Amino acid sequence: MNNKNNSLEKMASFCKRRGFAFPSSEIYGGLAAIYDYGHYGTLLKNNIRDAWWKHMVQLREDVYGLDSAIFMHPETWVASGHVEGFDDPRVDCQKCHQRMRADHILESFGIKADKAPLDFINKELEKLKKKKKIKCVNCGSTEITPAKQFSLMIKSNLGSPTDELSEENVVYLRPETCGGIYLEYKNMLDTVHPKLPFGIAQIGKAFRNEIVARQFIFRTREFEQMEMQYFLHPKEMKKNYEMWKDIRFKWYLNYGIPKNRLRWHKHEVLSHYASMAYDIEFEFSSLQGFKEIEGVHARGDWDLSQHGKYSGVDFTYTDEKTGEKFIPHIMETSAGLNRLFLMFIDSAYTEENVGGEKRVVLKLHKKLSPIKIAIFPLLRKKKELVNVGQKIHEEIRKKWMCEFDTTGSIGKRYRRQDEIGTPYCITVDFQTLDDNSVTVRERDTMKQERVKIENLEDYFLKKL
Ligand code: ATP
């Protein structure tokens, strides 16, 4: 058994069974491409988020944090070009009305169609249709409509009767978090007084009316982004771009993603404002190939210039030393928290054969594991053992997320913790009553060692 047959169905059912992620609103029949996160899922997601924040903000002297609102003035998205053209090309099956991404269909035939014009997409589709090569993914029909643009923006209304969607009070659920960073750029400059180059980082929800909604948490209509916009002098772009590419790639290696499952993808067709764009791709076993997890983009002065033009605010930066005036250029790193969640599960989920039995173990990096330490009294009925276990639990839970478990055999309890990726389990047994030592068992090696209760905190401080 190996790690390479983690199908999407298997990952989704594992996540549901062990309380990582559930399809949203299941009691009402579900809501496509929206997910809720259970106890372990919330803990894992928070740990990924914190690991990102630590490296992007806490350990840096040039990046500052922001938490901007989801709703922004609607002009924000006119200025950014989203209202006009944040679209994906879509085709429909004429028989069962299944929606499909036209660019993805072409890409499955090796035709580069990322951000390609609609004319090009339709020409290529026609050629394939004539050969009856395009089939509906749902019913297999070859009757497919021509491609149309489909806006990914989700609209709402503020301050007007909810039964009438008025154009006057329209607001958009932000399709990316960076919009808020541009709007707060000046306030950040005036309150933190950073010198260029500097970054603003933010983590938050984003919403897109995605056409295809069948990829578990890889592509959802409500998701979280972790974005950092780095403001700089245009001449400094190349150097900083390389620096951030390196930092971001190493972040994944640092948290246990194997190097051979990561690669760079260079965008051949660039958005009109971008001068360089690379994605980091991870080889998902569950999606059978390399897929984007993060974008690193050089955006020029597009964002600040556009918001300057639409708002009338002057975003000119004056270099204190040289007196030079210019609009700062931006390079961004943009990762999807939920996509990284799937990546970490996909990479960590392992089935092993131990003594003729299947062991499912989530080999997560220890810093990301939802539960760090589980404590088991050997026998539930033996009060002395339970009492000692409870005391240990009370102490160490002050420092780490722990779980106390008295149910089932020790073997079963180990397996339950292996499945959710708990790196250490403590067993309180009869020897404990004699010499105040417990067994500590490590997840990946399954090796056990005796540790004195009084030394547990030091022991875990070194290990975790
Ligand atoms: P894709 O080509 O997969 O649709 P994108 O190029 O539109 O992604 P960006 O706009 O660059 O993505 O967003 C940055 C990151 O946000 C992506 O790398 C991804 O991790 C995440 N992301 C984007 N859309 C979604 C989504 N619908 N669900 C989950 N994560 C998403």
Short mmCIF file of C-alpha atoms and ligand atoms in Angstrom, two decimals:
data_model
loop_
_atom_site.label_atom_id
_atom_site.label_comp_id
_atom_site.label_asym_id
_atom_site.label_seq_id
_atom_site.Cartn_x
_atom_site.Cartn_y
_atom_site.Cartn_z
CA MET A 1 0.00 0.00 0.00
CA ASN A 2 1.30 3.48 -0.71
CA ASN A 3 0.45 7.08 -0.55
CA LYS A 4 -0.31 7.43 -4.22
CA ASN A 5 -3.89 6.22 -4.38
CA ASN A 6 -5.53 8.79 -2.19
CA SER A 7 -8.55 9.40 -4.39
CA LEU A 8 -10.62 12.53 -3.84
CA GLU A 9 -13.56 10.39 -2.67
CA LYS A 10 -11.31 8.69 -0.13
CA MET A 11 -9.99 12.03 1.16
CA ALA A 12 -13.50 13.50 1.37
CA SER A 13 -14.89 10.51 3.23
CA PHE A 14 -11.86 10.39 5.54
CA CYS A 15 -12.28 14.10 6.30
CA LYS A 16 -15.95 13.58 7.08
CA ARG A 17 -15.50 10.43 9.15
CA ARG A 18 -12.77 11.94 11.32
CA GLY A 19 -14.38 15.37 11.73
CA PHE A 20 -12.08 17.39 9.50
CA ALA A 21 -14.54 18.73 6.90
CA PHE A 22 -18.24 18.24 6.16
CA PRO A 23 -20.33 19.24 3.14
CA SER A 24 -22.23 22.31 4.31
CA SER A 25 -25.98 22.25 5.07
CA GLU A 26 -26.19 18.48 4.72
CA ILE A 27 -29.45 18.25 6.64
CA TYR A 28 -31.07 20.32 3.88
CA GLY A 29 -29.49 18.28 1.09
CA GLY A 30 -26.22 20.22 0.95
CA LEU A 31 -24.98 23.31 -0.85
CA ALA A 32 -22.57 22.69 -3.73
CA ALA A 33 -18.93 23.65 -3.24
CA ILE A 34 -19.35 24.92 0.32
CA TYR A 35 -17.79 23.09 3.29
CA ASP A 36 -17.75 23.29 7.07
CA TYR A 37 -14.78 22.34 9.21
CA GLY A 38 -15.18 20.12 12.27
CA HIS A 39 -13.08 20.00 15.45
CA TYR A 40 -9.89 18.54 13.98
CA GLY A 41 -10.37 20.42 10.71
CA THR A 42 -10.65 23.74 12.50
CA LEU A 43 -7.52 22.98 14.51
CA LEU A 44 -5.58 21.94 11.40
CA LYS A 45 -6.75 24.97 9.44
CA ASN A 46 -5.82 27.30 12.30
CA ASN A 47 -2.38 25.71 12.53
CA ILE A 48 -1.74 26.17 8.78
CA ARG A 49 -2.95 29.76 9.05
CA ASP A 50 -0.69 30.41 12.07
CA ALA A 51 2.33 28.82 10.36
CA TRP A 52 1.81 31.16 7.39
CA TRP A 53 1.37 34.21 9.63
CA LYS A 54 4.43 33.33 11.68
CA HIS A 55 6.70 33.22 8.62
CA MET A 56 5.08 36.06 6.71
CA VAL A 57 4.57 38.56 9.56
CA GLN A 58 5.94 37.55 12.95
CA LEU A 59 9.44 36.65 11.77
CA ARG A 60 9.76 39.63 9.43
CA GLU A 61 10.52 43.26 10.00
CA ASP A 62 8.98 44.49 6.78
CA VAL A 63 5.49 42.94 6.72
CA TYR A 64 2.46 44.25 8.66
CA GLY A 65 -0.89 42.66 9.38
CA LEU A 66 -4.35 43.76 8.28
CA ASP A 67 -7.89 42.46 8.70
CA SER A 68 -10.12 44.35 6.29
CA ALA A 69 -13.87 43.93 5.79
CA ILE A 70 -15.39 41.51 3.31
CA PHE A 71 -17.72 44.17 1.94
CA MET A 72 -16.01 47.08 0.24
CA HIS A 73 -17.25 50.05 -1.72
CA PRO A 74 -18.50 48.66 -5.07
CA GLU A 75 -16.15 51.01 -6.97
CA THR A 76 -13.28 48.88 -5.62
CA TRP A 77 -14.19 46.11 -8.04
CA VAL A 78 -14.88 48.44 -10.93
CA ALA A 79 -11.43 49.99 -10.50
CA SER A 80 -9.74 46.59 -10.21
CA GLY A 81 -11.39 45.36 -13.42
CA HIS A 82 -13.31 42.55 -11.70
CA VAL A 83 -16.80 43.85 -12.53
CA GLU A 84 -15.84 44.10 -16.19
CA GLY A 85 -13.90 40.91 -16.57
CA PHE A 86 -13.54 38.47 -13.70
CA ASP A 87 -14.94 35.65 -15.77
CA ASP A 88 -14.32 32.04 -16.64
CA PRO A 89 -15.43 30.54 -19.97
CA ARG A 90 -18.26 28.08 -19.51
CA VAL A 91 -20.01 25.47 -21.66
CA ASP A 92 -23.20 23.57 -20.84
CA CYS A 93 -24.31 20.09 -21.75
CA GLN A 94 -27.48 20.46 -23.80
CA LYS A 95 -28.88 17.19 -22.44
CA CYS A 96 -28.31 17.27 -18.68
CA HIS A 97 -27.29 20.95 -18.30
CA GLN A 98 -24.02 20.05 -16.58
CA ARG A 99 -21.72 23.09 -16.51
CA MET A 100 -18.06 22.74 -17.44
CA ARG A 101 -15.01 25.03 -17.67
CA ALA A 102 -14.23 25.42 -21.40
CA ASP A 103 -10.55 26.29 -20.74
CA HIS A 104 -10.16 23.13 -18.63
CA ILE A 105 -11.65 21.01 -21.44
CA LEU A 106 -9.12 22.41 -23.92
CA GLU A 107 -6.29 21.94 -21.44
CA SER A 108 -7.22 18.27 -21.07
CA PHE A 109 -6.40 18.02 -24.83
CA GLY A 110 -3.06 19.76 -24.30
CA ILE A 111 -4.29 23.12 -25.69
CA LYS A 112 -3.13 26.08 -23.58
CA ALA A 113 -6.26 28.07 -22.80
CA ASP A 114 -5.58 29.82 -19.48
CA LYS A 115 -6.97 33.39 -19.84
CA ALA A 116 -7.31 32.84 -23.61
CA PRO A 117 -9.83 35.00 -25.54
CA LEU A 118 -13.31 33.58 -26.04
CA ASP A 119 -12.90 33.50 -29.86
CA PHE A 120 -9.86 31.29 -29.57
CA ILE A 121 -11.61 28.98 -27.09
CA ASN A 122 -14.67 28.60 -29.34
CA LYS A 123 -12.55 27.92 -32.44
CA GLU A 124 -10.64 25.19 -30.66
CA LEU A 125 -13.82 23.75 -29.16
CA GLU A 126 -15.43 23.58 -32.62
CA LYS A 127 -12.49 21.58 -33.99
CA LEU A 128 -12.81 19.07 -31.16
CA LYS A 129 -16.60 18.96 -31.42
CA LYS A 130 -16.41 18.05 -35.11
CA LYS A 131 -14.35 15.03 -34.16
CA LYS A 132 -16.90 14.27 -31.40
CA LYS A 133 -14.10 14.42 -28.89
CA ILE A 134 -15.87 16.52 -26.27
CA LYS A 135 -18.20 14.67 -23.95
CA CYS A 136 -20.26 15.80 -20.98
CA VAL A 137 -18.51 14.71 -17.76
CA ASN A 138 -21.89 13.80 -16.30
CA CYS A 139 -23.94 12.04 -19.01
CA GLY A 140 -21.41 11.52 -21.82
CA SER A 141 -23.46 13.48 -24.40
CA THR A 142 -21.50 15.21 -27.18
CA GLU A 143 -24.07 18.01 -27.47
CA ILE A 144 -22.19 20.87 -25.85
CA THR A 145 -23.00 24.59 -26.17
CA PRO A 146 -20.43 27.15 -27.37
CA ALA A 147 -18.44 28.83 -24.59
CA LYS A 148 -19.79 31.94 -22.85
CA GLN A 149 -18.14 34.12 -20.25
CA PHE A 150 -19.42 33.54 -16.72
CA SER A 151 -18.85 36.16 -14.02
CA LEU A 152 -17.38 34.80 -10.80
CA MET A 153 -18.46 37.81 -8.76
CA ILE A 154 -21.16 37.24 -6.13
CA LYS A 155 -23.51 40.17 -5.65
CA SER A 156 -25.51 41.26 -2.66
CA ASN A 157 -27.30 44.36 -1.41
CA LEU A 158 -26.76 46.54 1.60
CA GLY A 159 -29.30 48.86 3.11
CA SER A 160 -32.23 48.11 0.80
CA PRO A 161 -35.17 45.70 1.05
CA THR A 162 -33.80 42.20 0.75
CA ASP A 163 -36.43 41.13 -1.76
CA GLU A 164 -35.23 43.60 -4.39
CA LEU A 165 -31.67 43.43 -5.65
CA SER A 166 -31.18 47.07 -6.51
CA GLU A 167 -28.24 48.10 -8.71
CA GLU A 168 -27.94 51.24 -6.62
CA ASN A 169 -27.01 49.48 -3.40
CA VAL A 170 -25.14 46.60 -4.93
CA VAL A 171 -22.12 45.24 -3.04
CA TYR A 172 -19.90 42.33 -3.95
CA LEU A 173 -18.61 39.59 -1.73
CA ARG A 174 -14.89 40.08 -2.27
CA PRO A 175 -13.45 37.59 -4.80
CA GLU A 176 -9.96 38.03 -3.33
CA THR A 177 -8.66 39.52 -0.11
CA CYS A 178 -6.01 41.82 -1.59
CA GLY A 179 -8.61 44.50 -2.53
CA GLY A 180 -8.78 45.51 1.14
CA ILE A 181 -5.00 45.82 1.29
CA TYR A 182 -4.95 48.42 -1.51
CA LEU A 183 -7.78 50.37 0.09
CA GLU A 184 -5.96 50.48 3.44
CA TYR A 185 -2.49 51.11 1.94
CA LYS A 186 -2.53 54.79 2.89
CA ASN A 187 -3.79 54.21 6.44
CA MET A 188 -1.09 51.60 6.96
CA LEU A 189 1.54 53.99 5.62
CA ASP A 190 0.33 56.79 7.90
CA THR A 191 0.12 54.65 11.04
CA VAL A 192 3.07 52.22 10.82
CA HIS A 193 5.34 54.54 8.76
CA PRO A 194 7.16 51.81 6.87
CA LYS A 195 9.73 52.58 4.18
CA LEU A 196 9.67 50.78 0.85
CA PRO A 197 9.91 47.90 0.32
CA PHE A 198 7.32 46.63 2.77
CA GLY A 199 4.41 44.23 2.77
CA ILE A 200 0.86 44.04 4.07
CA ALA A 201 -0.47 40.58 4.87
CA GLN A 202 -4.00 39.45 5.44
CA ILE A 203 -5.95 36.23 5.86
CA GLY A 204 -9.66 36.10 5.22
CA LYS A 205 -12.65 34.83 3.33
CA ALA A 206 -13.12 35.24 -0.39
CA PHE A 207 -16.08 34.25 -2.55
CA ARG A 208 -16.31 33.15 -6.17
CA ASN A 209 -19.24 31.79 -8.10
CA GLU A 210 -17.14 28.91 -9.45
CA ILE A 211 -18.56 27.03 -12.43
CA VAL A 212 -17.21 23.62 -11.54
CA ALA A 213 -18.05 22.45 -8.07
CA ARG A 214 -16.91 18.87 -7.86
CA GLN A 215 -13.45 18.98 -6.36
CA PHE A 216 -14.11 18.75 -2.62
CA ILE A 217 -12.31 21.64 -0.87
CA PHE A 218 -9.88 22.29 -3.74
CA ARG A 219 -12.28 24.67 -5.45
CA THR A 220 -15.12 26.10 -3.40
CA ARG A 221 -17.39 29.09 -3.66
CA GLU A 222 -16.47 30.33 -0.17
CA PHE A 223 -12.83 29.94 0.81
CA GLU A 224 -9.99 31.61 2.65
CA GLN A 225 -6.96 33.29 1.18
CA MET A 226 -3.62 34.15 2.75
CA GLU A 227 -2.24 37.06 0.78
CA MET A 228 0.72 39.38 1.08
CA GLN A 229 1.21 42.45 -1.10
CA TYR A 230 4.77 43.75 -1.17
CA PHE A 231 5.12 47.42 -2.20
CA LEU A 232 8.37 48.43 -3.83
CA HIS A 233 10.30 50.66 -6.21
CA PRO A 234 9.88 49.32 -9.78
CA LYS A 235 13.63 48.83 -10.10
CA GLU A 236 13.58 46.48 -7.12
CA MET A 237 10.98 44.15 -8.58
CA LYS A 238 13.21 41.46 -10.01
CA LYS A 239 15.34 41.05 -6.88
CA ASN A 240 12.35 40.94 -4.54
CA TYR A 241 10.39 38.70 -6.83
CA GLU A 242 13.16 36.10 -6.72
CA MET A 243 13.45 36.51 -2.94
CA TRP A 244 9.74 35.88 -2.37
CA LYS A 245 9.64 32.96 -4.78
CA ASP A 246 12.38 31.37 -2.76
CA ILE A 247 10.74 32.14 0.60
CA ARG A 248 7.40 30.72 -0.45
CA PHE A 249 8.80 27.53 -1.94
CA LYS A 250 10.88 26.87 1.18
CA TRP A 251 7.84 27.40 3.40
CA TYR A 252 6.25 24.27 1.92
CA LEU A 253 9.43 22.24 2.33
CA ASN A 254 9.71 23.47 5.91
CA TYR A 255 6.27 22.03 6.69
CA GLY A 256 7.07 18.62 5.26
CA ILE A 257 5.86 18.77 1.66
CA PRO A 258 8.25 16.62 -0.40
CA LYS A 259 10.26 18.61 -2.94
CA ASN A 260 9.42 16.20 -5.76
CA ARG A 261 5.70 16.96 -5.33
CA LEU A 262 6.18 20.71 -5.82
CA ARG A 263 7.00 22.63 -8.96
CA TRP A 264 6.81 26.09 -10.51
CA HIS A 265 4.42 26.83 -13.33
CA LYS A 266 5.17 29.92 -15.39
CA HIS A 267 2.14 31.77 -16.82
CA GLU A 268 2.57 32.04 -20.56
CA VAL A 269 -0.40 34.37 -20.96
CA LEU A 270 -0.22 37.22 -18.46
CA SER A 271 -3.02 39.43 -17.18
CA HIS A 272 -2.68 42.86 -18.80
CA TYR A 273 -1.19 44.39 -15.63
CA ALA A 274 1.25 41.60 -14.73
CA SER A 275 4.89 41.46 -15.74
CA MET A 276 5.72 38.08 -14.19
CA ALA A 277 3.50 35.34 -12.85
CA TYR A 278 4.40 31.95 -11.48
CA ASP A 279 2.27 29.47 -9.55
CA ILE A 280 3.50 26.93 -7.08
CA GLU A 281 1.88 23.62 -7.95
CA PHE A 282 1.53 20.55 -5.78
CA GLU A 283 1.15 17.07 -7.17
CA PHE A 284 -2.20 16.07 -5.65
CA SER A 285 -2.66 12.34 -5.50
CA SER A 286 -6.38 13.03 -5.02
CA LEU A 287 -6.61 15.18 -8.17
CA GLN A 288 -4.22 13.04 -10.18
CA GLY A 289 -1.65 15.65 -11.01
CA PHE A 290 0.00 18.98 -10.36
CA LYS A 291 -2.43 21.77 -9.46
CA GLU A 292 -2.00 25.38 -8.38
CA ILE A 293 -1.80 26.07 -4.66
CA GLU A 294 -0.31 29.56 -4.63
CA GLY A 295 0.39 32.39 -7.05
CA VAL A 296 3.41 34.69 -6.94
CA HIS A 297 2.68 37.65 -9.21
CA ALA A 298 4.37 40.90 -10.21
CA ARG A 299 1.43 43.30 -10.63
CA GLY A 300 3.20 46.53 -11.56
CA ASP A 301 1.51 49.76 -10.42
CA TRP A 302 -1.89 48.67 -11.73
CA ASP A 303 -3.67 48.40 -8.39
CA LEU A 304 -2.63 51.67 -6.78
CA SER A 305 -2.90 53.57 -10.09
CA GLN A 306 -6.42 52.28 -10.71
CA HIS A 307 -7.62 53.03 -7.17
CA GLY A 308 -5.95 56.44 -7.45
CA LYS A 309 -7.82 57.11 -10.68
CA TYR A 310 -11.23 55.97 -9.40
CA SER A 311 -11.02 57.45 -5.89
CA GLY A 312 -9.13 60.64 -6.65
CA VAL A 313 -6.59 59.80 -3.92
CA ASP A 314 -2.93 60.34 -4.78
CA PHE A 315 -0.87 57.23 -4.15
CA THR A 316 2.44 58.82 -5.13
CA TYR A 317 5.30 57.80 -2.87
CA THR A 318 8.19 60.18 -2.27
CA ASP A 319 11.57 58.64 -1.61
CA GLU A 320 12.96 60.50 1.42
CA LYS A 321 16.57 60.19 0.29
CA THR A 322 16.35 60.92 -3.41
CA GLY A 323 13.12 62.89 -3.55
CA GLU A 324 11.97 60.63 -6.40
CA LYS A 325 8.19 60.39 -6.78
CA PHE A 326 6.49 57.27 -8.08
CA ILE A 327 3.53 54.94 -7.61
CA PRO A 328 4.83 51.83 -5.79
CA HIS A 329 4.76 48.58 -7.71
CA ILE A 330 3.37 45.46 -6.12
CA MET A 331 4.34 41.84 -6.01
CA GLU A 332 1.97 39.46 -4.33
CA THR A 333 1.97 36.01 -2.85
CA SER A 334 -1.51 34.52 -2.78
CA ALA A 335 -2.29 31.11 -1.30
CA GLY A 336 -5.60 29.38 -0.63
CA LEU A 337 -5.87 28.16 2.95
CA ASN A 338 -8.41 25.44 2.14
CA ARG A 339 -6.35 24.24 -0.82
CA LEU A 340 -3.32 23.97 1.42
CA PHE A 341 -5.47 22.04 3.88
CA LEU A 342 -6.26 19.49 1.15
CA MET A 343 -2.60 19.45 0.11
CA PHE A 344 -1.42 18.69 3.65
CA ILE A 345 -4.03 15.92 4.09
CA ASP A 346 -3.24 14.48 0.64
CA SER A 347 0.49 14.51 1.36
CA ALA A 348 0.20 13.17 4.93
CA TYR A 349 -2.47 10.47 4.52
CA THR A 350 -0.71 7.11 4.58
CA GLU A 351 -1.90 3.54 4.75
CA GLU A 352 0.62 1.11 6.17
CA ASN A 353 0.69 -2.57 6.82
CA VAL A 354 1.57 -3.18 10.46
CA GLY A 355 1.67 -6.81 11.58
CA GLY A 356 -0.85 -7.81 8.90
CA GLU A 357 -3.24 -4.97 9.79
CA LYS A 358 -3.92 -1.72 7.99
CA ARG A 359 -2.74 1.37 9.88
CA VAL A 360 -4.02 4.72 8.65
CA VAL A 361 -1.68 7.45 9.77
CA LEU A 362 -1.71 11.16 9.01
CA LYS A 363 1.98 12.03 8.85
CA LEU A 364 1.46 15.75 9.30
CA HIS A 365 4.26 18.06 10.33
CA LYS A 366 4.06 18.18 14.14
CA LYS A 367 3.41 21.93 14.17
CA LEU A 368 0.32 21.38 12.04
CA SER A 369 -1.15 18.37 13.87
CA PRO A 370 -4.56 19.22 15.35
CA ILE A 371 -3.83 17.36 18.59
CA LYS A 372 -0.25 17.33 19.81
CA ILE A 373 -0.48 14.84 22.68
CA ALA A 374 -3.04 12.21 23.70
CA ILE A 375 -3.11 10.79 27.21
CA PHE A 376 -4.39 7.29 27.97
CA PRO A 377 -4.78 5.63 31.34
CA LEU A 378 -4.18 1.93 30.57
CA LEU A 379 -7.43 0.78 32.22
CA ARG A 380 -10.54 2.88 32.54
CA LYS A 381 -11.69 1.04 35.63
CA LYS A 382 -8.46 1.57 37.53
CA LYS A 383 -9.11 4.84 39.35
CA GLU A 384 -5.46 5.49 40.31
CA LEU A 385 -4.39 5.34 36.65
CA VAL A 386 -7.24 7.63 35.54
CA ASN A 387 -6.40 10.14 38.28
CA VAL A 388 -2.72 10.32 37.30
CA GLY A 389 -3.69 10.64 33.62
CA GLN A 390 -6.11 13.46 34.41
CA LYS A 391 -3.44 15.35 36.36
CA ILE A 392 -0.97 15.05 33.47
CA HIS A 393 -3.70 16.21 31.08
CA GLU A 394 -4.57 19.22 33.19
CA GLU A 395 -0.94 20.31 33.25
CA ILE A 396 0.16 19.79 29.67
CA ARG A 397 -3.04 21.07 28.04
CA LYS A 398 -1.98 24.52 29.27
CA LYS A 399 0.78 24.40 26.64
CA TRP A 400 -0.48 22.07 23.90
CA MET A 401 -3.76 20.91 22.38
CA CYS A 402 -4.32 17.56 24.07
CA GLU A 403 -6.89 14.81 24.22
CA PHE A 404 -7.72 12.47 27.09
CA ASP A 405 -9.05 9.08 26.06
CA THR A 406 -10.08 6.13 28.20
CA THR A 407 -12.21 4.15 25.75
CA GLY A 408 -11.27 0.89 24.02
CA SER A 409 -8.01 -1.00 23.96
CA ILE A 410 -4.71 0.89 23.92
CA GLY A 411 -4.12 -0.36 20.37
CA LYS A 412 -7.42 1.15 19.22
CA ARG A 413 -6.65 4.42 20.98
CA TYR A 414 -3.26 4.61 19.23
CA ARG A 415 -4.93 4.00 15.87
CA ARG A 416 -7.50 6.75 16.47
CA GLN A 417 -4.72 9.23 17.20
CA ASP A 418 -2.60 8.02 14.26
CA GLU A 419 -5.53 8.74 11.94
CA ILE A 420 -5.77 12.36 13.03
CA GLY A 421 -2.00 12.84 13.03
CA THR A 422 -1.28 13.13 16.79
CA PRO A 423 2.52 12.96 17.09
CA TYR A 424 2.70 11.71 20.70
CA CYS A 425 0.63 9.46 22.95
CA ILE A 426 1.23 9.04 26.67
CA THR A 427 0.17 5.85 28.42
CA VAL A 428 -0.21 5.75 32.18
CA ASP A 429 0.29 2.12 33.30
CA PHE A 430 1.01 0.13 36.45
CA GLN A 431 4.71 0.98 36.39
CA THR A 432 3.66 4.64 36.66
CA LEU A 433 2.32 3.98 40.15
CA ASP A 434 5.74 2.62 41.16
CA ASP A 435 8.19 5.02 39.55
CA ASN A 436 6.22 8.04 38.27
CA SER A 437 7.19 7.34 34.66
CA VAL A 438 4.90 7.00 31.64
CA THR A 439 5.25 5.53 28.15
CA VAL A 440 5.55 8.06 25.35
CA ARG A 441 4.92 6.66 21.89
CA GLU A 442 5.89 8.47 18.70
CA ARG A 443 3.45 8.38 15.76
CA ASP A 444 5.64 7.69 12.72
CA THR A 445 8.16 5.25 14.18
CA MET A 446 5.74 3.83 16.79
CA LYS A 447 8.77 3.70 19.11
CA GLN A 448 8.09 3.95 22.82
CA GLU A 449 10.19 5.31 25.65
CA ARG A 450 9.74 5.86 29.38
CA VAL A 451 9.70 9.46 30.58
CA LYS A 452 9.34 10.70 34.19
CA ILE A 453 6.14 12.69 34.68
CA GLU A 454 8.11 15.64 36.08
CA ASN A 455 10.18 15.74 32.85
CA LEU A 456 7.24 15.60 30.42
CA GLU A 457 7.04 19.33 29.84
CA ASP A 458 10.76 19.66 29.02
CA TYR A 459 10.55 16.55 26.86
CA PHE A 460 7.73 17.98 24.73
CA LEU A 461 9.23 21.47 24.63
CA LYS A 462 12.17 19.90 22.80
CA LYS A 463 10.04 17.69 20.56
CA LEU A 464 7.13 19.92 19.54
P1 ATP B 1 -7.58 28.61 -10.34
O1 ATP B 1 -6.82 28.80 -11.66
O2 ATP B 1 -7.32 27.29 -9.67
O3 ATP B 1 -9.03 28.95 -10.45
P2 ATP B 1 -6.77 31.25 -9.68
O4 ATP B 1 -5.57 31.42 -10.57
O5 ATP B 1 -8.05 31.87 -10.08
O6 ATP B 1 -6.98 29.68 -9.33
P3 ATP B 1 -5.90 33.16 -7.77
O7 ATP B 1 -6.92 34.15 -8.14
O8 ATP B 1 -4.49 33.39 -8.16
O9 ATP B 1 -6.37 31.71 -8.23
O10 ATP B 1 -6.01 32.93 -6.19
C1 ATP B 1 -4.88 32.62 -5.39
C2 ATP B 1 -5.07 31.33 -4.64
O11 ATP B 1 -6.35 31.27 -4.01
C3 ATP B 1 -5.02 30.09 -5.52
O12 ATP B 1 -3.68 29.68 -5.74
C4 ATP B 1 -5.77 29.09 -4.68
O13 ATP B 1 -4.92 28.49 -3.71
C5 ATP B 1 -6.81 29.92 -3.97
N1 ATP B 1 -8.11 29.82 -4.64
C6 ATP B 1 -8.54 30.50 -5.72
N2 ATP B 1 -9.80 30.15 -6.04
C7 ATP B 1 -10.17 29.23 -5.12
C8 ATP B 1 -11.37 28.50 -4.89
N3 ATP B 1 -12.45 28.66 -5.66
N4 ATP B 1 -11.41 27.62 -3.86
C9 ATP B 1 -10.34 27.45 -3.05
N5 ATP B 1 -9.18 28.13 -3.20
C10 ATP B 1 -9.10 29.01 -4.22
#
